Tab-separated table of C-alpha atoms in Angstrom:
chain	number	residue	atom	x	y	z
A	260	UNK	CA	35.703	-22.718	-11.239
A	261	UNK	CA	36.688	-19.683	-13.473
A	262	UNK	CA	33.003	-19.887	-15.817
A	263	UNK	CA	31.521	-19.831	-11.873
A	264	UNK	CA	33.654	-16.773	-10.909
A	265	UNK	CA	33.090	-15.204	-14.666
A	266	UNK	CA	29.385	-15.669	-13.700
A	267	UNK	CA	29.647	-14.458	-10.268
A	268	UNK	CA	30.554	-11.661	-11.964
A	269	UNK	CA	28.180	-10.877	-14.375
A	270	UNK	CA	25.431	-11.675	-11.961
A	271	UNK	CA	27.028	-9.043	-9.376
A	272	UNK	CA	27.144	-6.307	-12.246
A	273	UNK	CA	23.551	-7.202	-13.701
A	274	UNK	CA	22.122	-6.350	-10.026
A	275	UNK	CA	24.272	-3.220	-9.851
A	276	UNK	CA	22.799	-1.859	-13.003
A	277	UNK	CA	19.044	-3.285	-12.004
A	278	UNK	CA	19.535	-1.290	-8.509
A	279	UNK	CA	20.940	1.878	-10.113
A	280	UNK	CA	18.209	1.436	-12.807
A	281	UNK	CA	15.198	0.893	-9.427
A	282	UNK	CA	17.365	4.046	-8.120
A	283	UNK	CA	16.637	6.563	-11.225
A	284	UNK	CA	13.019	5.078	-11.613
A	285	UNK	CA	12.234	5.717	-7.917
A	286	UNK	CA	13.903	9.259	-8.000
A	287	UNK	CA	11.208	10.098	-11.172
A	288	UNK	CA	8.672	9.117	-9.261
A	289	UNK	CA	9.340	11.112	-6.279
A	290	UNK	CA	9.967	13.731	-8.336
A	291	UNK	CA	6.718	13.411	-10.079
A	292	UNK	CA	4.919	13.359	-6.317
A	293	UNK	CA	4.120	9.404	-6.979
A	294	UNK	CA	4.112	7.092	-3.973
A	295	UNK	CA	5.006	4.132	-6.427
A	296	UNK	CA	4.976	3.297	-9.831
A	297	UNK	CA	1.132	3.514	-11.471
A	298	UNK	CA	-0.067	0.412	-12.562
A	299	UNK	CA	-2.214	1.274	-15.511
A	300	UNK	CA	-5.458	0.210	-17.067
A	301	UNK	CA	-4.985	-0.760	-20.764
A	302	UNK	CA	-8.174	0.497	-21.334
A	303	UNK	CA	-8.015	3.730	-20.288
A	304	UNK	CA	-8.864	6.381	-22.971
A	305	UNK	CA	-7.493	9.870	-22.601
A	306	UNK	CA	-10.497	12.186	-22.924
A	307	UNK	CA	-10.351	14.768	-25.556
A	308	UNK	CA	-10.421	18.097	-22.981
A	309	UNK	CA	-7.227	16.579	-21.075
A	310	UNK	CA	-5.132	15.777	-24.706
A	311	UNK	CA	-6.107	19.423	-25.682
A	312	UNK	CA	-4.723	20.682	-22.551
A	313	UNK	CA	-2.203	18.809	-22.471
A	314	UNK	CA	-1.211	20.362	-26.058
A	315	UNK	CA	-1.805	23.653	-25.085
A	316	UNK	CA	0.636	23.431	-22.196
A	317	UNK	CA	3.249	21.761	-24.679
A	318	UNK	CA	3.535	24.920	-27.117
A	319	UNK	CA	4.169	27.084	-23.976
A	320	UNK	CA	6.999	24.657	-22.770
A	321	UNK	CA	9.980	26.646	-24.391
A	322	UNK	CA	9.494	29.213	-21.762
A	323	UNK	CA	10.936	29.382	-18.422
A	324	UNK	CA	8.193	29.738	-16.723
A	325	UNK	CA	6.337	26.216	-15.770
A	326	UNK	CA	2.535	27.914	-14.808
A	327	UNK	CA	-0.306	26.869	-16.953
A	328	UNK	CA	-1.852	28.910	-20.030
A	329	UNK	CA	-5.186	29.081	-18.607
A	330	UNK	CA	-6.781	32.213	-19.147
A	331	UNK	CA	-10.000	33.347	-17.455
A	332	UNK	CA	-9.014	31.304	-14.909
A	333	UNK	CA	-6.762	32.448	-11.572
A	334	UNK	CA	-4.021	29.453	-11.704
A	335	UNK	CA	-1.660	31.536	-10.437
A	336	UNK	CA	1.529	29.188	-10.042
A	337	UNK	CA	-0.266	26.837	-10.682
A	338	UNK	CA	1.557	23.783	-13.041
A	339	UNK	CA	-0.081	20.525	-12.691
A	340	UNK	CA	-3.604	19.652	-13.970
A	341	UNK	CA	-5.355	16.570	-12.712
A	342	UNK	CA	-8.600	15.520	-14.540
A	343	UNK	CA	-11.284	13.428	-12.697
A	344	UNK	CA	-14.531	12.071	-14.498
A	345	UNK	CA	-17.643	11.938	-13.578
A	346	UNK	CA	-18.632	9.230	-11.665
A	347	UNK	CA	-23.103	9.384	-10.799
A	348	UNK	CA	-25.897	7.913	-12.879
A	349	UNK	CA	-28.316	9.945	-14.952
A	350	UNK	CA	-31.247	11.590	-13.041
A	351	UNK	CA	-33.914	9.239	-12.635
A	352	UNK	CA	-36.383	11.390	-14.307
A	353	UNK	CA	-35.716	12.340	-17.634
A	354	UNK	CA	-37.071	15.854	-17.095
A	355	UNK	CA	-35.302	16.588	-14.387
A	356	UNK	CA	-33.584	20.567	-13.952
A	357	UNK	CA	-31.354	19.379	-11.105
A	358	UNK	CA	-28.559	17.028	-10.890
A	359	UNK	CA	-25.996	15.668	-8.653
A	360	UNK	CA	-22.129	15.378	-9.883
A	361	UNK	CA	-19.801	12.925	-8.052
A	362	UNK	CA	-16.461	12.861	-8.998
A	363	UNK	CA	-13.823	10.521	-7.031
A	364	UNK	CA	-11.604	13.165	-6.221
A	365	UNK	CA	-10.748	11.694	-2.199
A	366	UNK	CA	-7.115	13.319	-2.005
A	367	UNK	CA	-4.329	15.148	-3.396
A	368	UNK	CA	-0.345	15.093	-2.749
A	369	UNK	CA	0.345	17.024	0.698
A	370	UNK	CA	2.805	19.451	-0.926
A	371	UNK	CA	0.260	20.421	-3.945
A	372	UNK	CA	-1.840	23.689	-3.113
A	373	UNK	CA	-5.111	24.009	-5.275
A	374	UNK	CA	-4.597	27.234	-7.001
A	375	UNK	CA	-8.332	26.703	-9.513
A	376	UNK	CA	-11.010	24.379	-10.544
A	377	UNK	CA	-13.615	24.195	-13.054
A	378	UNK	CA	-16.276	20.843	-14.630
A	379	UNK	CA	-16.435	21.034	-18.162
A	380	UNK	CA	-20.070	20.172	-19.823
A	381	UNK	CA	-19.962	19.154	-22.951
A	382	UNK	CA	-23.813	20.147	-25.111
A	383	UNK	CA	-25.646	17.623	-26.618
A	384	UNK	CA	-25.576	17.432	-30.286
A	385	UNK	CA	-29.197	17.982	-31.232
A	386	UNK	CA	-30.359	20.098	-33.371
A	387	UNK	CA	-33.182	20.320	-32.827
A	388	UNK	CA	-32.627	22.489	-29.573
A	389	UNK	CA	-30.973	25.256	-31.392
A	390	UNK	CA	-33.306	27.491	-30.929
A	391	UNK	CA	-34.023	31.130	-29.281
A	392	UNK	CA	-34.470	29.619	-25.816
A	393	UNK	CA	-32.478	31.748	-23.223
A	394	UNK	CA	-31.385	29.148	-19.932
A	395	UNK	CA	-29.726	29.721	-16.503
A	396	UNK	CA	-27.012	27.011	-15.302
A	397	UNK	CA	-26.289	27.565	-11.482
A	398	UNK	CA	-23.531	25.309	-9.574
A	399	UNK	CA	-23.952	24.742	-5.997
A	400	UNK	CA	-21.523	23.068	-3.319
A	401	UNK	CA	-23.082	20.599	-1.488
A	402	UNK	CA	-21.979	21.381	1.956
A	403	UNK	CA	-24.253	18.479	3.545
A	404	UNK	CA	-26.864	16.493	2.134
A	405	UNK	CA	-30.314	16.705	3.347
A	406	UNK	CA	-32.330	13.682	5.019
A	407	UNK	CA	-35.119	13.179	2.773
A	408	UNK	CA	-38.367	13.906	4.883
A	409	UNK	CA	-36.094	15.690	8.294
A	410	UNK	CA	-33.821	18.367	6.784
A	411	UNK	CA	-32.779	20.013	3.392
A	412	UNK	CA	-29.377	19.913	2.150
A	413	UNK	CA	-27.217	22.848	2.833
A	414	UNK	CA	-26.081	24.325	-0.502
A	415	UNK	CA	-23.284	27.288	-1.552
A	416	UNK	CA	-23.467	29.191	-4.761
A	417	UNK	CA	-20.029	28.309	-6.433
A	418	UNK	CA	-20.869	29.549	-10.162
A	419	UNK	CA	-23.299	30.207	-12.885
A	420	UNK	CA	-23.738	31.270	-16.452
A	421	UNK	CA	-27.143	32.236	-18.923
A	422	UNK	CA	-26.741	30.439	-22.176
A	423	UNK	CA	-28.880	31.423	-25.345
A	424	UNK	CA	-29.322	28.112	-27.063
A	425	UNK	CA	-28.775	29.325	-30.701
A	426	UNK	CA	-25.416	30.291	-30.014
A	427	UNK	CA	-23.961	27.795	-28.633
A	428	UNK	CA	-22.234	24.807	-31.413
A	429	UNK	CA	-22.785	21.453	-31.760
A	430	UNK	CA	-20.664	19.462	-28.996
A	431	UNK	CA	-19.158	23.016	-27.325
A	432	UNK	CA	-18.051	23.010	-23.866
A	433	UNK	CA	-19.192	24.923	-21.396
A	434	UNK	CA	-16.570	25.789	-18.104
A	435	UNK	CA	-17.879	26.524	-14.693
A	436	UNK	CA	-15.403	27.681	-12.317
A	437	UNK	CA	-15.588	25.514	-8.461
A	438	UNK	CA	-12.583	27.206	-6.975
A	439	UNK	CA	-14.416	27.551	-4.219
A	440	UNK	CA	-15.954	23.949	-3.863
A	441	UNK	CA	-12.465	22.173	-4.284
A	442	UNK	CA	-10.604	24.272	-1.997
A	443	UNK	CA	-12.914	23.668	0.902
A	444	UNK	CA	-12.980	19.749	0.447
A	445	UNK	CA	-8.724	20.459	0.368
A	446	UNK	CA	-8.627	22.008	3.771
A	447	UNK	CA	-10.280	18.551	5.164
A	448	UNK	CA	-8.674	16.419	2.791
A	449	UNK	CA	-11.743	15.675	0.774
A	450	UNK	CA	-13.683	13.949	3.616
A	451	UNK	CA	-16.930	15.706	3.214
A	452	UNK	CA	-16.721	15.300	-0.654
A	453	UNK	CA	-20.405	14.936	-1.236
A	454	UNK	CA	-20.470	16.366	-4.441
A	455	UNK	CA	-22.217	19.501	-6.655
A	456	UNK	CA	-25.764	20.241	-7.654
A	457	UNK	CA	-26.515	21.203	-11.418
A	458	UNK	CA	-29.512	23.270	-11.739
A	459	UNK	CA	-31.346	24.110	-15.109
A	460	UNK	CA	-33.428	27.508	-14.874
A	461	UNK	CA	-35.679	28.211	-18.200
A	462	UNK	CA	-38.560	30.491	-18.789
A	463	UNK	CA	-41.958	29.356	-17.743
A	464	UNK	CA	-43.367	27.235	-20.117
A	465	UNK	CA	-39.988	25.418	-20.959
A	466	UNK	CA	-39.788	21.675	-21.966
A	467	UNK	CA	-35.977	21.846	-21.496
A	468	UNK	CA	-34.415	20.120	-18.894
A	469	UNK	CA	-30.520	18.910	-17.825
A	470	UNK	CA	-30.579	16.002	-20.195
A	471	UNK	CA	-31.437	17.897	-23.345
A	472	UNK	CA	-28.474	20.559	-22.625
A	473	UNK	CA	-25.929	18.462	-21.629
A	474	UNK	CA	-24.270	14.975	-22.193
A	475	UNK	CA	-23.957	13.755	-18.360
A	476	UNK	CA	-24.119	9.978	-20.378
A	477	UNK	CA	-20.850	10.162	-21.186
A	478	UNK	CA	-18.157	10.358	-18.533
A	479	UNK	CA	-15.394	11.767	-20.657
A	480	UNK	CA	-18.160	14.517	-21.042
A	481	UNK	CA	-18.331	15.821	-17.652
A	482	UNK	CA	-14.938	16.604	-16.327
A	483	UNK	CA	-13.826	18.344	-13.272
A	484	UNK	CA	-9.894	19.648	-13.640
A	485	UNK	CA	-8.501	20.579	-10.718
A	486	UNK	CA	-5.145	22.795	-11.008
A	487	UNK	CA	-2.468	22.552	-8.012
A	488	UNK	CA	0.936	23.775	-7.582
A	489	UNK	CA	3.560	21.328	-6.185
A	490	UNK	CA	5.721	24.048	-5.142
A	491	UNK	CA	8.685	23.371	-7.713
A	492	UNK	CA	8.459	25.510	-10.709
A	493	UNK	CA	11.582	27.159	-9.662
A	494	UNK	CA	13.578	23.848	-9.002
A	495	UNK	CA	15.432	21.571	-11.453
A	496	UNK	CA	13.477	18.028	-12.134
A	497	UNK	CA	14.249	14.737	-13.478
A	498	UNK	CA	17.468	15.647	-14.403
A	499	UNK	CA	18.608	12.454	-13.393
A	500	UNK	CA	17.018	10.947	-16.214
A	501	UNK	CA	18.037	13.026	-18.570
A	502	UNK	CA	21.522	11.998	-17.728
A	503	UNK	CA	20.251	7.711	-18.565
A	504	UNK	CA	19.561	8.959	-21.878
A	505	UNK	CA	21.765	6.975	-24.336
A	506	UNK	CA	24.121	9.021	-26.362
A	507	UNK	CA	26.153	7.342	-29.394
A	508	UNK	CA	29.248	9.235	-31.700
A	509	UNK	CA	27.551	8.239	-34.599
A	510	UNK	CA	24.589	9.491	-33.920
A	511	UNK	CA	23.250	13.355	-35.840
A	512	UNK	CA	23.947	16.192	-33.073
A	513	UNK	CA	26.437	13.851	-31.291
A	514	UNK	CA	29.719	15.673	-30.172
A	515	UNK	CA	32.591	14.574	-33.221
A	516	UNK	CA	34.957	12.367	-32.531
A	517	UNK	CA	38.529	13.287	-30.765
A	518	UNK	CA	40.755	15.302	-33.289
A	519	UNK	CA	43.821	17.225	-31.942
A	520	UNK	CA	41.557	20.011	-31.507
A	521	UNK	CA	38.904	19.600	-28.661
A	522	UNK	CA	35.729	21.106	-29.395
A	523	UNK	CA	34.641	24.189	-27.665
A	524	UNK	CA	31.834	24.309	-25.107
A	525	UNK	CA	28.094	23.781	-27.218
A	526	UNK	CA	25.194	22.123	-27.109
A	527	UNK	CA	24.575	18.739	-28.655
A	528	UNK	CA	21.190	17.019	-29.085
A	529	UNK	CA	19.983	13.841	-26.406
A	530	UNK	CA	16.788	12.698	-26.999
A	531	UNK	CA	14.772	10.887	-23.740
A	532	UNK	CA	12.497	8.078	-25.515
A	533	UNK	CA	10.502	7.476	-22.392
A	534	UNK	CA	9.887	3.353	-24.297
A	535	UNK	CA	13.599	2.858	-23.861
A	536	UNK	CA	14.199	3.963	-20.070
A	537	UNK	CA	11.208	1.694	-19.290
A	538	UNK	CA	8.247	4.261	-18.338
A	539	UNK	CA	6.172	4.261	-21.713
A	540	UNK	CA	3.267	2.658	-19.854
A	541	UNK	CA	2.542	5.010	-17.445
A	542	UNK	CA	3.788	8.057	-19.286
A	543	UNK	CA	1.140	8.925	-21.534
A	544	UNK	CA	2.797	11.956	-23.744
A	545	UNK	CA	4.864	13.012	-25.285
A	546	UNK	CA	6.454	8.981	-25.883
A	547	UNK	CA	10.211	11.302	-25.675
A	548	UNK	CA	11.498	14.733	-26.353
A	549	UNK	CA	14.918	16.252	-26.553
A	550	UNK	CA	16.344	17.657	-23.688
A	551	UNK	CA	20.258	18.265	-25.136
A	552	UNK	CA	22.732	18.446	-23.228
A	553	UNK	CA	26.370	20.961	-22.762
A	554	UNK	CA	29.498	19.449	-23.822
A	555	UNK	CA	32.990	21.183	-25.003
A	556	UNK	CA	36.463	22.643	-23.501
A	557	UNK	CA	36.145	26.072	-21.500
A	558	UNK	CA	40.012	26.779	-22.748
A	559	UNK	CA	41.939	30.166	-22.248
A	560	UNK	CA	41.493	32.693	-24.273
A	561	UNK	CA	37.308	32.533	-23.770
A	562	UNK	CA	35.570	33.222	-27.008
A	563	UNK	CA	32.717	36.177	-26.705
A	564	UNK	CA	29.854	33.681	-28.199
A	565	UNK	CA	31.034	30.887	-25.217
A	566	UNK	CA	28.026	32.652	-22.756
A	567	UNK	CA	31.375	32.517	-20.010
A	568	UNK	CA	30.595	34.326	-16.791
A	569	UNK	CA	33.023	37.065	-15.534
A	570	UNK	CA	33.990	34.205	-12.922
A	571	UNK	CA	34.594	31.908	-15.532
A	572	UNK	CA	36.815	34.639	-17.198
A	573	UNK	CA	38.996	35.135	-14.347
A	574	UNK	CA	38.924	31.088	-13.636
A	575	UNK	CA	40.280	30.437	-17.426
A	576	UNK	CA	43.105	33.204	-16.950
A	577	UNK	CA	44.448	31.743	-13.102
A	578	UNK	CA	44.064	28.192	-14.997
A	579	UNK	CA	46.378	28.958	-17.860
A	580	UNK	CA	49.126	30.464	-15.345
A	581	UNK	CA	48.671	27.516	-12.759
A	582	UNK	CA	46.676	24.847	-14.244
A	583	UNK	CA	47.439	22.096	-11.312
A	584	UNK	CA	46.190	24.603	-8.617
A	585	UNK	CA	43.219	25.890	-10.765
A	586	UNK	CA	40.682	23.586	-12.902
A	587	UNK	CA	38.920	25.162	-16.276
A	588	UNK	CA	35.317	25.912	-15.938
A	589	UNK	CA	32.005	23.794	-16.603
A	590	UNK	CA	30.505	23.284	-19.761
A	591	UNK	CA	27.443	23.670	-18.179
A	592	UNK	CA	23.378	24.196	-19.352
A	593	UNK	CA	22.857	28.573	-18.636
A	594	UNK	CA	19.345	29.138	-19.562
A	595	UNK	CA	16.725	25.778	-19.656
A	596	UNK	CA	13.174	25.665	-20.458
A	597	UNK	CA	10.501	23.742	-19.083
A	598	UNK	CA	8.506	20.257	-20.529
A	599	UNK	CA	5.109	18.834	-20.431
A	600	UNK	CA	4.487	15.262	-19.239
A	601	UNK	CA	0.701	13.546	-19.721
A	602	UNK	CA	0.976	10.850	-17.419
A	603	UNK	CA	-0.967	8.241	-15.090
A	604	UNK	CA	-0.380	8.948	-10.697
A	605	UNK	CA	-0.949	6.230	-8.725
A	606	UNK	CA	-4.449	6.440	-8.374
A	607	UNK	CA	-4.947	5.680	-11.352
A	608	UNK	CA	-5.675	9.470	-12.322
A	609	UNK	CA	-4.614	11.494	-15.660
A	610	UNK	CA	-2.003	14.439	-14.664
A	611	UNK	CA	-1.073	16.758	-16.548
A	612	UNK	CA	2.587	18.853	-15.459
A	613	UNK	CA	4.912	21.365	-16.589
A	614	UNK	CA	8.009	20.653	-15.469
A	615	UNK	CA	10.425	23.746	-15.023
A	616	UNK	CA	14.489	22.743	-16.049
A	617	UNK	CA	13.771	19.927	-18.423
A	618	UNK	CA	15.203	21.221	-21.703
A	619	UNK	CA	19.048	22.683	-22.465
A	620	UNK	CA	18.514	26.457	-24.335
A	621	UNK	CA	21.577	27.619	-24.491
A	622	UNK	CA	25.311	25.988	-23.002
A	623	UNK	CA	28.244	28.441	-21.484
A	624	UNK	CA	31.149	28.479	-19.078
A	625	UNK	CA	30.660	28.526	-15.241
């Protein structure tokens, strides 16, 4: 009867940790603007354009600020990137100077506002097409098809660019900004997504066509990113999880052990391994980082280097005259910076965020 109680017991506390466990994982995923956890495809490669952005948006994540560092492009607020591949087959003819792009893009969260877009082309690595040859690339919404033999499609000018062949690299790529083209499939939640139109214009006489230009063979080759803002780069985020992190004494950075001196209010170092809290399969990058955390005694008199407000002054002062009326002040973060997360939605679709509040700067009294 006791080993049944003694296992009643560990049963009841193994659920309680499992459902405070579900409870962090489904707060990070709200946070994140997932409807459940992603369920990813262990063959899915990361292309190339999405791991460089992803790494230029991690050496800006010391700042405060969580916007993306796009220039050339208006982001504005903008700080979450989601990438979407090409989806059509190659023209028909080989020859061809117009193409049609499809890319799956059918919705985006409700509270996300789609600040820019641009499809990235990668050139084709041939040499032999180096030459003097001066082309025009033009972009065009498709508004609505056309019925082949009744009506032509209706098409809007979204972007274009002249390229001179010779100076262009081996395997550059080459941006088009569709601003314009994603935020009218937003307003109607992407219903009348029937793509864009690629067309080639050379000088008379030219052999070169689409195919010869650019690699639309390869979908990691032709990307569209689409850049929203989910309306929190001025709120705190997943600091839930930062809390789950496991701390040990004995670890480097850890606070020291209890001495008849308590320490004073500092930051320590907590590292978030993303394997260990359970989410390394959907999170993509960075596989942890260290967030810190504040720790220490806010104890009368204040030292100047404690970063103690003016209320935390005056707090300190009534606490050492009446300390059963009046509690010390917080340890507490005072300035944070932001983070970058690579990770998998639920659609199956590479994101890339910057998430504002992530990261302790600098500890002080409040």
């Amino acid at each position: 009867m006791i080993i049944l109680l003694i296992l009643l017991v560990m049963l009841h506390t193994g659920l309680g940790a499992i459902a405070g466990y579900e409870e962090v994982e489904n707060n990070l995923i709200a946070k994140l603007g997932l409807t459940r956890r992603p369920v990813v495809d262990k063959n899915m490669k990361i292309p190339s354009a999405t791991m460089e952005l992803y790494k230029s948006m991690l050496e800006e994540n010391n700042a405060i600020t969580t916007h993306l560092p796009l220039p050339g492009l208006h982001t504005s607020s903008a700080n979450t990137a989601r990438t979407y591949s090409h989806k059509g087959s190659a023209p028909i003819n080989a020859k061809s100077k117009r193409y049609r792009l499809q890319f799956d893009i059918d919705s985006i969260p409700e509270r996300e506002q789609v600040k820019a877009a641009e499809v990235r082309f990668t050139m084709v690595n041939d040499t032999t097409l180096r030459n003097e040859e001066f082309i025009h690339v033009i972009i065009h919404d498709i508004v609505q098809p056309g019925v082949k033999g009744i009506s032509k499609p209706i098409l809007r000018l979204i972007d274009s660019k002249s390229i001179t062949m010779s100076e262009v690299s081996k395997s550059e790529v080459i941006s088009f900004d569709v601003t314009p083209a994603i935020a009218r499939l937003s307003k109607n939640n992407f219903k009348d997504n029937h793509g864009m139109l690629v067309q080639c214009v050379t000088e008379s006489g030219s052999h070169t066509h689409l195919l010869s230009v650019f690699d639309f063979a390869s979908p990691e080759k032709t990307l569209l990113f689409v850049y929203t803002d989910d309306g929190t780069s001025e709120k705190s985020t997943l600091q839930r999880m930062m809390r789950r992190s496991k701390r040990s004494a004995d670890e480097p950075g850890a606070p020291p052990k209890r001495s008849k001196k308590k320490p004073i209010c500092q930051r320590y170092s907590m590292y978030v391994d993303f394997k260990d809290v359970g989410f390394s399969d959907w999170i993509q990058a960075p596989p942890g980082y260290d967030a810190f955390y504040c720790h220490g005694e806010c104890a009368f008199p204040l030292a100047s280097h404690i970063n103690a407000s003016n209320h935390a002054v005056i707090q300190t002062l009534m606490n050492s005259y009446n300390p059963a009326a009046v509690p010390r002040p917080c340890c507490v973060p005072t300035k944070l910076s932001s983070q970058t997360l690579l990770y998998v939605d639920d659609d199956g679709k590479l994101v890339v965020k910057n998430y504002s509040a992530m990261t302790v700067k600098e500890c002080g009294c409040r």
